[in-house]
Coordinates of N, CA and C in Angstrom, one line a residue:
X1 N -75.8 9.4 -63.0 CA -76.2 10.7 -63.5 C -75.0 11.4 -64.1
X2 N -75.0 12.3 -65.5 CA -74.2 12.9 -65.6 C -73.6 14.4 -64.6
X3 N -72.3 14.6 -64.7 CA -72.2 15.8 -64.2 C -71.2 16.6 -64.9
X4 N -71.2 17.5 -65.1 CA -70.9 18.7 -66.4 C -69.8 19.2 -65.1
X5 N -68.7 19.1 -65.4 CA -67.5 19.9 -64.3 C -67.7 21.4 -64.6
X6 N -67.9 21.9 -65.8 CA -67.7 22.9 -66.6 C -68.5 23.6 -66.7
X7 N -69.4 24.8 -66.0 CA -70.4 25.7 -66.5 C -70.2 27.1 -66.6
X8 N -70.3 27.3 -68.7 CA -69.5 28.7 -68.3 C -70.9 29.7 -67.8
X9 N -72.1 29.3 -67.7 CA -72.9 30.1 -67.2 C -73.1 30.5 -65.3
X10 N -71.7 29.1 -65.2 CA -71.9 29.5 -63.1 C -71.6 30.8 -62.7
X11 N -72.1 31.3 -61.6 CA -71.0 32.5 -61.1 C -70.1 33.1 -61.1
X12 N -69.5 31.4 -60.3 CA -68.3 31.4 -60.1 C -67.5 31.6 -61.2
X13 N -67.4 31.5 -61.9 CA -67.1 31.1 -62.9 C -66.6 33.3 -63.9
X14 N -67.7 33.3 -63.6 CA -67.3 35.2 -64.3 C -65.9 35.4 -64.1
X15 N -65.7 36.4 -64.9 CA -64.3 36.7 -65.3 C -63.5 37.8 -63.9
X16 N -64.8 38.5 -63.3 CA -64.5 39.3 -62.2 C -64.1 38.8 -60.9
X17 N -65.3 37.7 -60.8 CA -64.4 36.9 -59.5 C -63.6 35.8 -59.3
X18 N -62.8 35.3 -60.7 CA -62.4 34.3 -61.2 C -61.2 33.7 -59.8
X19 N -60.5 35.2 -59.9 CA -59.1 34.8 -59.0 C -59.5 34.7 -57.4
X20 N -60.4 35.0 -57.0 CA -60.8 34.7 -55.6 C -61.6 33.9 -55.1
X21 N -62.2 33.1 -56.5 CA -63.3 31.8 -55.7 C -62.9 30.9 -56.5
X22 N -61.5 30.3 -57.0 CA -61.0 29.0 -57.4 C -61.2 27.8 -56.3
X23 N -60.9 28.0 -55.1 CA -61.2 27.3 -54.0 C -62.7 26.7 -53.7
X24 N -63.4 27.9 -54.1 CA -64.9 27.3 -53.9 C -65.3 26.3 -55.4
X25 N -64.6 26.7 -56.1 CA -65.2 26.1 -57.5 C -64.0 24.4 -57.2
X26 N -63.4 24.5 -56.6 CA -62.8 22.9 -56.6 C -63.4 22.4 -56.0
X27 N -64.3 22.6 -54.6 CA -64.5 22.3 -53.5 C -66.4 22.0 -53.8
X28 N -66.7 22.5 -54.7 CA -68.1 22.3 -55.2 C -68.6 21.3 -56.3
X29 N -67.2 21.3 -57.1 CA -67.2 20.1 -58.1 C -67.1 18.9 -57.9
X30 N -67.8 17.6 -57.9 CA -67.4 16.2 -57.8 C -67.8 15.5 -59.3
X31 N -66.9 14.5 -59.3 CA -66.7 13.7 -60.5 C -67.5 12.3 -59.9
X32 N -68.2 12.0 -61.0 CA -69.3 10.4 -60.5 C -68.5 9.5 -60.9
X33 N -68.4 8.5 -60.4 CA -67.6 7.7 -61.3 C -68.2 6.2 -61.4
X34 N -69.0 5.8 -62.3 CA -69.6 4.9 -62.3 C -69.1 3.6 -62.2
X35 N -70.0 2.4 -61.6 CA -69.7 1.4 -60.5 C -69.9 0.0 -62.0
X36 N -68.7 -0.5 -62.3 CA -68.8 -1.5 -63.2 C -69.3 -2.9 -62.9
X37 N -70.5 -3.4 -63.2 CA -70.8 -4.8 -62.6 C -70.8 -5.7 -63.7
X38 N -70.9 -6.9 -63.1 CA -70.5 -8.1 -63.9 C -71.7 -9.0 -63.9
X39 N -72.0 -9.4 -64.8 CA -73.3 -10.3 -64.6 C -73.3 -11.4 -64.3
X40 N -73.8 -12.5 -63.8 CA -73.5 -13.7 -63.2 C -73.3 -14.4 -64.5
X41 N -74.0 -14.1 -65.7 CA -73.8 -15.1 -67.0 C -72.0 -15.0 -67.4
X42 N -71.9 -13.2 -67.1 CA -70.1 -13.4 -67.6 C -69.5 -14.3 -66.8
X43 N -69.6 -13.9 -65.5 CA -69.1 -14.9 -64.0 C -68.9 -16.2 -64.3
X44 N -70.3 -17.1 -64.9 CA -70.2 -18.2 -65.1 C -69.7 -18.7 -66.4
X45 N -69.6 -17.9 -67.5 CA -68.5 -18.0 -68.5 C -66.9 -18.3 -68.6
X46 N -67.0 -17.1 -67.5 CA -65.1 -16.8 -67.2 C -65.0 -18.3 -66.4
X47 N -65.6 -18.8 -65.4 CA -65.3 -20.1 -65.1 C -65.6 -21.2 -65.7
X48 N -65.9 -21.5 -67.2 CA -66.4 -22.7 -67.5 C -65.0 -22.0 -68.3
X49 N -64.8 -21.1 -68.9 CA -63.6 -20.8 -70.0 C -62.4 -21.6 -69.0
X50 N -62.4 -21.0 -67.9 CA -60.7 -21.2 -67.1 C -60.8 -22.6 -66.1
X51 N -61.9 -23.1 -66.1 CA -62.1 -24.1 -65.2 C -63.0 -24.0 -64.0
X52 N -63.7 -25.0 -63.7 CA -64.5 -24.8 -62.4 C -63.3 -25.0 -61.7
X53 N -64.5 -23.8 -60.5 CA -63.9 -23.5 -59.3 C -63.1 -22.8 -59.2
X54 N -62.4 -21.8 -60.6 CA -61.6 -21.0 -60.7 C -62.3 -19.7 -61.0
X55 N -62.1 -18.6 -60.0 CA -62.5 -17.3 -60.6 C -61.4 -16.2 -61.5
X56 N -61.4 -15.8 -62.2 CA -60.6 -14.8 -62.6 C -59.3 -15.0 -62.6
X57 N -58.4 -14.7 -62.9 CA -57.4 -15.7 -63.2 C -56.0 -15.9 -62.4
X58 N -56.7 -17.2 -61.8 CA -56.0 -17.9 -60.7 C -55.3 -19.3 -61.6
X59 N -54.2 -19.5 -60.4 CA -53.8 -20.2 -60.9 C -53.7 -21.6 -60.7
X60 N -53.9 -22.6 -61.7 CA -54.7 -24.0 -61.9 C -54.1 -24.9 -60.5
X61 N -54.3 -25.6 -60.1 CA -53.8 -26.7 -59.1 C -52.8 -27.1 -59.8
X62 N -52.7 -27.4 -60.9 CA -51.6 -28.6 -61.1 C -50.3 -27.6 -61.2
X63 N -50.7 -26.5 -61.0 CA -48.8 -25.6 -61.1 C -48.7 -25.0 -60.0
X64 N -49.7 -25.5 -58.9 CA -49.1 -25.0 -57.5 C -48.1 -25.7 -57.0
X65 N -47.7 -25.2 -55.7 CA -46.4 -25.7 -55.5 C -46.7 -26.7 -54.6
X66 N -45.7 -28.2 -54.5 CA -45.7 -28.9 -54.1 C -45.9 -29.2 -52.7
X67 N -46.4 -29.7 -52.1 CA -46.5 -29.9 -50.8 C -44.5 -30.3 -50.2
X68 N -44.4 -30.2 -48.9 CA -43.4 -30.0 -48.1 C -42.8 -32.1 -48.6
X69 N -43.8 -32.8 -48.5 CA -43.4 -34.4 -48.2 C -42.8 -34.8 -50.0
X70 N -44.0 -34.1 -51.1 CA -43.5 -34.5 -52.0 C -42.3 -34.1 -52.7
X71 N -42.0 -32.9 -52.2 CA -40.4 -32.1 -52.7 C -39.6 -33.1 -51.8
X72 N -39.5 -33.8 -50.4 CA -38.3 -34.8 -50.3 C -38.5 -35.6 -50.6
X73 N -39.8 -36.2 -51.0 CA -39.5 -37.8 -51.5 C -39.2 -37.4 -52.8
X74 N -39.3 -36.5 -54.0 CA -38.4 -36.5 -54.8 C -37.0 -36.1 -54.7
X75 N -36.8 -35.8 -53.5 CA -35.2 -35.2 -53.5 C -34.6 -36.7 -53.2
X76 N -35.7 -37.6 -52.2 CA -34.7 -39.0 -52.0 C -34.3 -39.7 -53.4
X77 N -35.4 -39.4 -53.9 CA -35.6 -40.7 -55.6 C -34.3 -39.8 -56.5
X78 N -34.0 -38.5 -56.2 CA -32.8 -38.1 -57.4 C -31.5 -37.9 -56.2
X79 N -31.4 -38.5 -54.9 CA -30.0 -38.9 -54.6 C -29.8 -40.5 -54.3
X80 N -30.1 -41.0 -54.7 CA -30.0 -42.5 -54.4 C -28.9 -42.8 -55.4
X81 N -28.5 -42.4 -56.6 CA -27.4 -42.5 -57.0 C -26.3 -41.7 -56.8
X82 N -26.5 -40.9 -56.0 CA -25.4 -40.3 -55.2 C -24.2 -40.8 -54.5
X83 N -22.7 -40.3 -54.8 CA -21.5 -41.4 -53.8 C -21.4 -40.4 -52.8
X84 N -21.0 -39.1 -53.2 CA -20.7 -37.8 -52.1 C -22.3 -37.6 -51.9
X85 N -22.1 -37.9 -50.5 CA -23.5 -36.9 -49.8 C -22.3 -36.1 -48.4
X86 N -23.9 -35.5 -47.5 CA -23.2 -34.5 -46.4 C -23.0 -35.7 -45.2
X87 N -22.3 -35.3 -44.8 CA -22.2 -36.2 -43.3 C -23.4 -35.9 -42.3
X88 N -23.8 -37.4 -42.5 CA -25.2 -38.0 -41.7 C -26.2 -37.2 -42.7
X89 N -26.2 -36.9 -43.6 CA -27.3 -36.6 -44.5 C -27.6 -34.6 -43.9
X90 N -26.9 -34.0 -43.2 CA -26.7 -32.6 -42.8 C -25.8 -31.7 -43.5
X91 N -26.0 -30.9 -44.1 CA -25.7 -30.3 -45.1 C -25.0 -29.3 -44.4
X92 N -25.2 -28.9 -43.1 CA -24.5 -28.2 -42.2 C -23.4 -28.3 -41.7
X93 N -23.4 -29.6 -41.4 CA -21.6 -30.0 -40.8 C -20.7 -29.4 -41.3
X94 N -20.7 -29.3 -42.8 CA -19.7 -29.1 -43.8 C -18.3 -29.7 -44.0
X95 N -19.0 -31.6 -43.8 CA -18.4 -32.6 -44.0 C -18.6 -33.5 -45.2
X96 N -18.0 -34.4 -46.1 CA -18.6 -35.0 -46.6 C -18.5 -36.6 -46.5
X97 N -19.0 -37.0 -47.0 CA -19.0 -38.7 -46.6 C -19.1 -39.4 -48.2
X98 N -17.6 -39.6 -48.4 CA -16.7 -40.5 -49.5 C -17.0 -42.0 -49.7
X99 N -17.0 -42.6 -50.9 CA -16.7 -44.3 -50.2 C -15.0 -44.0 -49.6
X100 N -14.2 -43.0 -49.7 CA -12.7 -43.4 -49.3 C -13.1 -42.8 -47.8
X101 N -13.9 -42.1 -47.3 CA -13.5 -41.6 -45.8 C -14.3 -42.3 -45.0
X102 N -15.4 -42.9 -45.3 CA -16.7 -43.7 -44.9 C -16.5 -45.1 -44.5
X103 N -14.9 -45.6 -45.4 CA -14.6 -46.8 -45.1 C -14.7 -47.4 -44.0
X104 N -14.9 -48.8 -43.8 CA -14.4 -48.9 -42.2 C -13.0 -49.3 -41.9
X105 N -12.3 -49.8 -43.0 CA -10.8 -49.2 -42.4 C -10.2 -48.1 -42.5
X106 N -10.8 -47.1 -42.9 CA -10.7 -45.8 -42.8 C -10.7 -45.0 -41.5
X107 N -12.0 -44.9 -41.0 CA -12.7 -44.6 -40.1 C -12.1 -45.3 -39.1
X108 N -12.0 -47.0 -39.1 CA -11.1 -47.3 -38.0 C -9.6 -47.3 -37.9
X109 N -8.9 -46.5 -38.9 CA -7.7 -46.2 -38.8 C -7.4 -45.0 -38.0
X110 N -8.8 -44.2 -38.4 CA -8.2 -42.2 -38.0 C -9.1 -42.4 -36.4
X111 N -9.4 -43.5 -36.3 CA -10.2 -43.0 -34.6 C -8.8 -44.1 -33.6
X112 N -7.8 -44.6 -34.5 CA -6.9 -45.3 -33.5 C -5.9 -44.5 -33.8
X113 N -5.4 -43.1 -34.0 CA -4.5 -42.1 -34.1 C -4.8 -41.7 -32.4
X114 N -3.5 -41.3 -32.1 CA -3.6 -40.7 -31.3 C -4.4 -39.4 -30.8
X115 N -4.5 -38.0 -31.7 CA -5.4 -37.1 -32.0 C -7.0 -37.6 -31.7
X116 N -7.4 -38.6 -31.5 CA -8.6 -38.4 -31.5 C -9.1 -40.0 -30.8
X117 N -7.9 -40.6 -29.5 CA -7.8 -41.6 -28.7 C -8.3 -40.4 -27.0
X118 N -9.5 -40.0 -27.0 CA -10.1 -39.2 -26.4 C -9.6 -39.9 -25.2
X119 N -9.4 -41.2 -24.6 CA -9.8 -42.0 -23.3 C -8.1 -41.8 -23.0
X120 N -7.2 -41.2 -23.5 CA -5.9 -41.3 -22.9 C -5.7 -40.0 -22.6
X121 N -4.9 -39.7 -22.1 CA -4.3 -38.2 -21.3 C -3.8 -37.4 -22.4
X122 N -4.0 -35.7 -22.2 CA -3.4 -35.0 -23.4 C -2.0 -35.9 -23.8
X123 N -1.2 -35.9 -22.7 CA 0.5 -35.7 -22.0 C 0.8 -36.9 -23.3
X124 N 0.6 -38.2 -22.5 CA 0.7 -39.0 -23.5 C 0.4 -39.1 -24.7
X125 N -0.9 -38.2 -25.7 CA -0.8 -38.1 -26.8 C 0.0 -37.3 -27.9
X126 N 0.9 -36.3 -26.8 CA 1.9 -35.7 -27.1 C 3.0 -36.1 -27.4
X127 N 3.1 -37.0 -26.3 CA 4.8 -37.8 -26.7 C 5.0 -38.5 -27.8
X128 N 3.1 -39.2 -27.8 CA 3.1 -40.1 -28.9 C 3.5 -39.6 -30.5
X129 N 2.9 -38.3 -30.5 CA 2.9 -37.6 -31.7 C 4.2 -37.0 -31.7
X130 N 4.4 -36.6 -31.1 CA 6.2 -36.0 -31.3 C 7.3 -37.2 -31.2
X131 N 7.2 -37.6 -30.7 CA 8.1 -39.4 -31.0 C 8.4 -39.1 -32.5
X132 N 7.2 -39.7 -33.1 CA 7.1 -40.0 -34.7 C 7.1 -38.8 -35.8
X133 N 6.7 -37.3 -35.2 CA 7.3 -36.6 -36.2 C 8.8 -36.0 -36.0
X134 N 9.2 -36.3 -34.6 CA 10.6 -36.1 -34.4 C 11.7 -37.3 -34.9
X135 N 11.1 -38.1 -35.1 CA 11.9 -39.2 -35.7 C 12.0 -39.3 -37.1
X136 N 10.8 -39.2 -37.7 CA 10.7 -38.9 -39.5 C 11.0 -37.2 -40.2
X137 N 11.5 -36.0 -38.9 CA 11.6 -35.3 -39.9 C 13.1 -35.0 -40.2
X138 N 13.9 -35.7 -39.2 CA 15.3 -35.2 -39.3 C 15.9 -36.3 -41.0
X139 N 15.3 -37.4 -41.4 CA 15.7 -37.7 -42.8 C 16.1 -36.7 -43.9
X140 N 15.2 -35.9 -44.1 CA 14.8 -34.5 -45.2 C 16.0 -33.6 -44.4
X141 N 16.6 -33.4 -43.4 CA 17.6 -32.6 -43.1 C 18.9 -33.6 -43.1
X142 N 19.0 -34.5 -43.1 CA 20.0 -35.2 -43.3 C 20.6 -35.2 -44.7
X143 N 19.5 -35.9 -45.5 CA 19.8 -36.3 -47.3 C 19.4 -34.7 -48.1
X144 N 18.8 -34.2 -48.0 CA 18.9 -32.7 -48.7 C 19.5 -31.6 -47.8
X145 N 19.8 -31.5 -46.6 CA 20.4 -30.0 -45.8 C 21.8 -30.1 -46.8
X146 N 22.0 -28.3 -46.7 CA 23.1 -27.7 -47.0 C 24.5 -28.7 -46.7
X147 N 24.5 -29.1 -45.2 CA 25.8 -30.3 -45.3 C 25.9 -31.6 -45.7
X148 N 25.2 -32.3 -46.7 CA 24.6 -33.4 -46.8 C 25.6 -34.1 -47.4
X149 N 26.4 -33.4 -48.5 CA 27.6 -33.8 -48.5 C 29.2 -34.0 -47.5
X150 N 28.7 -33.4 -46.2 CA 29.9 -33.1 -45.9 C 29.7 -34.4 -44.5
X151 N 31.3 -34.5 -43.7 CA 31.0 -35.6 -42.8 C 29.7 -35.3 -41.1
X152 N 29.8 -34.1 -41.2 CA 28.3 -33.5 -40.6 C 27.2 -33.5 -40.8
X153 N 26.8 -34.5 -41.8 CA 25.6 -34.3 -42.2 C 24.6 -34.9 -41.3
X154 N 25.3 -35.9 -40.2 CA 24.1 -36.2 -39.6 C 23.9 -35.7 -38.6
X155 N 24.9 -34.8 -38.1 CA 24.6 -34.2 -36.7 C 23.8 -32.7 -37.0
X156 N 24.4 -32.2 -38.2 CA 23.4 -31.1 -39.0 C 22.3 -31.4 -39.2
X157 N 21.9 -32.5 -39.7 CA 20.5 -32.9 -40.0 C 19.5 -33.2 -38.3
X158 N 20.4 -33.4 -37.7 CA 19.6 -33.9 -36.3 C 19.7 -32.5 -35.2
X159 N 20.3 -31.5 -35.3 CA 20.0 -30.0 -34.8 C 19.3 -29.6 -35.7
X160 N 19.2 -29.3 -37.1 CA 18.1 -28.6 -37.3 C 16.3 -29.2 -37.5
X161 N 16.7 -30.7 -37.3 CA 15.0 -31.5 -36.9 C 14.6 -31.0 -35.2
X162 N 15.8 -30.8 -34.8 CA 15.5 -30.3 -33.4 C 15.1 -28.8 -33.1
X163 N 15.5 -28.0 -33.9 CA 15.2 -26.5 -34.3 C 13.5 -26.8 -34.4
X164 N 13.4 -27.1 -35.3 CA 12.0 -27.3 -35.8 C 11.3 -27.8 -34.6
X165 N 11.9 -28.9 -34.0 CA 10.7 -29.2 -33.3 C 10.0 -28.1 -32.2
X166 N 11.2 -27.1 -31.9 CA 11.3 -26.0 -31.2 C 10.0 -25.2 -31.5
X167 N 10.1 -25.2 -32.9 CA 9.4 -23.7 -33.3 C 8.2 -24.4 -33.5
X168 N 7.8 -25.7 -34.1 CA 6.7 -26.2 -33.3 C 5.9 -25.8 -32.2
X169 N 6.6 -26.3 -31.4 CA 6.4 -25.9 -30.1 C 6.1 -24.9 -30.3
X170 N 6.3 -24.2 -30.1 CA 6.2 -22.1 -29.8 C 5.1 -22.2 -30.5
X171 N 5.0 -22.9 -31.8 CA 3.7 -22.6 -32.8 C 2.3 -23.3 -31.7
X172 N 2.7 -24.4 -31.4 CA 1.4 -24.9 -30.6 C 1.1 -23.9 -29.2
X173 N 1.9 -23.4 -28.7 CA 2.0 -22.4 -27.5 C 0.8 -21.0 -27.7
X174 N 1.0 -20.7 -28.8 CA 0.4 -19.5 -29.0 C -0.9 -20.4 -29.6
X175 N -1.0 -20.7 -30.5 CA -2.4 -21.5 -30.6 C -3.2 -21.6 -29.4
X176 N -2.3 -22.5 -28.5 CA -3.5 -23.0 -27.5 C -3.8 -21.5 -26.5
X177 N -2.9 -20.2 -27.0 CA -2.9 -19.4 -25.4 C -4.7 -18.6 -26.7
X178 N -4.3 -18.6 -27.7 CA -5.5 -17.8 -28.7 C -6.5 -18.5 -28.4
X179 N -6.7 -19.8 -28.9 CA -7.7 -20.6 -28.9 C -8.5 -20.8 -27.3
X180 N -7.8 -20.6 -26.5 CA -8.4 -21.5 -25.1 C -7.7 -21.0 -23.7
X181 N -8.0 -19.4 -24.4 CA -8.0 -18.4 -23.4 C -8.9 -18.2 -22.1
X182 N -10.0 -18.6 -22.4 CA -11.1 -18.7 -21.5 C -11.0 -19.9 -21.1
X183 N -11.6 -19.9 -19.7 CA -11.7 -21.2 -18.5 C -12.8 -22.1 -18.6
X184 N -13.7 -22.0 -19.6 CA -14.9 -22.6 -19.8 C -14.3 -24.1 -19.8
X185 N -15.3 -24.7 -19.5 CA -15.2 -26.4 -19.8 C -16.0 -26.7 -21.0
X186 N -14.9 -27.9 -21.1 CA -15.6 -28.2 -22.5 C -17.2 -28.9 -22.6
X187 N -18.3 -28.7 -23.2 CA -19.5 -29.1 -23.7 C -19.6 -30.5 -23.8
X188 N -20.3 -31.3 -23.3 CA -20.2 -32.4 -23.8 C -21.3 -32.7 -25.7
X189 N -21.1 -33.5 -26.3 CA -21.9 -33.6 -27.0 C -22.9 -35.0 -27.5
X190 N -23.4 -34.9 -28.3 CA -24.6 -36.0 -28.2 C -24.8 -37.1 -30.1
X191 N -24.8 -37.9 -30.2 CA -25.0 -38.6 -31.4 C -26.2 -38.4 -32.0
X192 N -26.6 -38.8 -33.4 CA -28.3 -39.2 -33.7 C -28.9 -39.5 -32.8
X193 N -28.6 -40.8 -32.0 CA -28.8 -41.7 -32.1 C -29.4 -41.2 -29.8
X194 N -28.8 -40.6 -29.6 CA -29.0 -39.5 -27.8 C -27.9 -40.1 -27.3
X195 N -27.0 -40.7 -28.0 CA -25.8 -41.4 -26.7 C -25.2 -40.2 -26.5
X196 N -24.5 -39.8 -25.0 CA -23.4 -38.8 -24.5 C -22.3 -39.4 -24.9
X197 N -21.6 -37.9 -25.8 CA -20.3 -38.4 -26.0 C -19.5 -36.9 -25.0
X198 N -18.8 -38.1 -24.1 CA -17.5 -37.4 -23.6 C -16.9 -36.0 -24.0
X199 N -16.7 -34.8 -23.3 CA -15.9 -34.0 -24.0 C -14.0 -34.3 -24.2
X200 N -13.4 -34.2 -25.2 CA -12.4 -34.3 -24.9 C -11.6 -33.5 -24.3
X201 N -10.3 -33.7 -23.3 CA -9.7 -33.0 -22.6 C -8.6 -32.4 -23.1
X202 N -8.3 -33.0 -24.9 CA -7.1 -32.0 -25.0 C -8.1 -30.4 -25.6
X203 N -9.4 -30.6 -25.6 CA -9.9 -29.0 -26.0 C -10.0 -28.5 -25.0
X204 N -9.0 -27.8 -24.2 CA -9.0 -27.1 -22.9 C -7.8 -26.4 -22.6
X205 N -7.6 -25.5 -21.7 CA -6.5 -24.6 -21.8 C -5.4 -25.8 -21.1
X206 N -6.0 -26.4 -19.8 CA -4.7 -27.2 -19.5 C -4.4 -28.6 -20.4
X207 N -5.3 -29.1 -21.2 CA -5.2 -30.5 -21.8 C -4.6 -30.1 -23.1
X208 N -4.4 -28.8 -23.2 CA -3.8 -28.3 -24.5 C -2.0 -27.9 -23.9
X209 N -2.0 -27.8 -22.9 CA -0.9 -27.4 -22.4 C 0.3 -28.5 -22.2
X210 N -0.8 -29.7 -21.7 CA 0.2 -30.8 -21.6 C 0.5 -31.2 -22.6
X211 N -0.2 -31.4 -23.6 CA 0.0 -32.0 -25.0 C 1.1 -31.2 -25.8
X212 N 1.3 -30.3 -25.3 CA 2.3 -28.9 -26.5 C 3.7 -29.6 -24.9
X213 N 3.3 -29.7 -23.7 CA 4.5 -30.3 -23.4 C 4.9 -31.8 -23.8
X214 N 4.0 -32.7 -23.7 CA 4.5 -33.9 -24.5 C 4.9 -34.0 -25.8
X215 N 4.5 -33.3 -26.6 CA 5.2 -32.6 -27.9 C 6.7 -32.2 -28.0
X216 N 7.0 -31.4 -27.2 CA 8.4 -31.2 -27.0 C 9.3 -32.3 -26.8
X217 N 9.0 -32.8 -25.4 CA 9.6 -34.1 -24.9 C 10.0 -35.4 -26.2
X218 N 8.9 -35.6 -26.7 CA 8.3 -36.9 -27.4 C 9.3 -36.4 -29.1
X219 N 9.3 -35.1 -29.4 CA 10.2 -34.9 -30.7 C 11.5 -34.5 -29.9
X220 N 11.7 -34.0 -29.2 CA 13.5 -34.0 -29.0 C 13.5 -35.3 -28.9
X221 N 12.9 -35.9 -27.9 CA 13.4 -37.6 -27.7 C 13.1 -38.4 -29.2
X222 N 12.7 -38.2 -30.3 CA 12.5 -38.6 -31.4 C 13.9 -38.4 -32.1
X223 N 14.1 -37.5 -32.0 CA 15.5 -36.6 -32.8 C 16.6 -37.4 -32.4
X224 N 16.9 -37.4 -30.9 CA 18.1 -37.8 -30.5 C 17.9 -39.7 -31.2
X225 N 17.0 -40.3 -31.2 CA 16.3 -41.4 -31.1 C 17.0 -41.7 -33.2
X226 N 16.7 -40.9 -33.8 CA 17.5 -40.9 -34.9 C 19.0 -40.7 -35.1
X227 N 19.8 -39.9 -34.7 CA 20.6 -39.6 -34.3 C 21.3 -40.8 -34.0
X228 N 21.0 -41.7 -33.1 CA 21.7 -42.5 -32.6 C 21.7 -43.8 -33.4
X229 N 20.5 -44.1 -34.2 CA 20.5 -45.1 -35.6 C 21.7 -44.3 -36.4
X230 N 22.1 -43.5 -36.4 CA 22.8 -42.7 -37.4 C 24.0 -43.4 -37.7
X231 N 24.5 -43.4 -35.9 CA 25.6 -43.5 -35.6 C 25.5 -45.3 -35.3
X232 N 24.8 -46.1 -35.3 CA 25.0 -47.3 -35.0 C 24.7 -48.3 -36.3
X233 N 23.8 -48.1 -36.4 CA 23.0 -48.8 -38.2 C 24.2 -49.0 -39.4
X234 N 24.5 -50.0 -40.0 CA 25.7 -50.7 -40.6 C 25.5 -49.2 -42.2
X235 N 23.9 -48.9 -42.2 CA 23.9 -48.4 -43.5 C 24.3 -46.7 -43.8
X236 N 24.8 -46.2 -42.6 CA 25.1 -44.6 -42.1 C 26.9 -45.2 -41.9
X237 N 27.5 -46.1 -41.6 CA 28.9 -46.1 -41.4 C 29.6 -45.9 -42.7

C-alpha cells in the first residue's frame, strides 16, 4: 500500500501547533518499504547463465583453492631441481643443506673436530683446541709484528701470541659466566628418526669452565711449543 509521509490537511501539521507536536508527527509516520521477490524462472536463468549448481555469484570450483595435499605435491614437483634446500627439509632450523656441507667428507671431517667430539671431556677438548691455535698464531706475530726485522722477532712474536691467548681466555670466561649462568642441565635431544642424542657437556656452566681452562693450558703450551722450533729448526738459525 501506498503511504503519503506528507499531509498538509493533518492536524498536526497546522501552523499553531507545529512546534510542540514534531515528536508526535515522527512517531506516527512509517515508511513501507516493499519486499522485492524473485521468480523461480529468474532463479533458474541466473543458474543456467552462471552454471548449475551455482546461485548468484559464487565462485566456480575450478578457482577455488587447492586442497592442503595438492599445494605439496606441487611444491615437491617444483623442488626436485633444487641444490640448496633447509636442513632435513625444515625451514625452521635456519640451516642449509649444500652439495659442499652435505658431503660426506664434509660432514665427516666437522663431526671428527674436537668442538663437537661430544664422548670426550670438555678439559681435553680444550687443550686440544688451544695446542693448535697457540701454535699457528704466533707465525703472523713473528713475520709481520713491529720487531720482525729486528734479532727479537721471535721472542716478540711468541709473547705477544701468548698475550692473545690471554685475552682469549678472558673472552671465553665472560661468555661462559653470560651464557650458562644458570644451573639447569642440559636437555637431551632427539633425531627424525626417535634415536636419543646425548646432551653435550661442554654446554654447561662447569663443562664450559674446564674447556676455557684447557684452552689456556693447551695455547700457552702451543706458544712455548713454537718458540722452541724457533730456536732449534735449521730454517730460524
Amino acid at each position: 500500500p501506498k503511504t503519503h509521509l506528507f499531509n498538509l490537511n493533518h492536524p498536526y501539521l497546522h501552523l499553531a501547533n507545529l512546534s510542540g507536536k514534531m515528536a508526535a508527527i515522527s512517531s506516527s509516520f512509517t515508511v513501507a518499504r516493499p519486499i522485492k521477490t524473485v521468480s523461480k524462472a529468474k532463479v533458474a536463468a541466473r543458474s543456467s547463465f552462471l552454471g548449475s549448481g551455482i546461485n548468484g555469484l559464487g565462485v566456480s570450483a575450478k578457482f577455488q583453492r587447492a586442497t592442503p595435499a595438492a599445494r605439496l605435491a606441487v611444491r615437491a614437483d617444483a623442488d626436485d631441481g633444487q641444490v640448496v634446500t633447509p636442513m632435513n627439509g625444515d625451514p625452521f632450523i635456519g640451516m642449509l643443506e649444500t652439495p659442499v656441507t652435505s658431503a660426506p667428507i664434509v660432514t665427516g671431517f666437522l663431526s671428527r673436530l674436537p668442538a663437537y667430539r661430544t664422548a670426550e671431556s670438555p678439559l681435553s677438548r680444550g687443550v686440544e683446541i688451544g695446542l693448535t691455535h697457540g701454535f699457528f698464531v704466533t707465525g703472523p706475530f713473528i713475520k709481520l709484528g713491529p720487531l720482525r726485522a729486528s734479532e727479537f722477532a721471535d721472542a716478540a712474536g711468541c709473547l705477544s701470541a701468548a698475550g692473545l691467548v690471554v685475552i682469549l681466555t678472558t673472552c671465553l670466561t665472560i661468555y661462559g659466566a653470560s651464557t650458562f649462568e644458570s644451573d639447569e642441565t642440559a636437555m637431551g635431544t632427539r633425531t627424525l628418526t626417535g634415536r636419543q642424542v646425548s646432551p653435550d657437556p661442554l654446554q654447561t656452566a662447569d663443562g664450559w669452565s674446564n674447556f676455557t681452562a684447557g684452552w689456556l693450558v693447551g695455547g700457552l703450551g702451543g706458544v712455548a711449543w713454537a718458540y722452541l722450533l724457533t730456536q732449534t729448526l735449521p730454517y730460524y738459525s
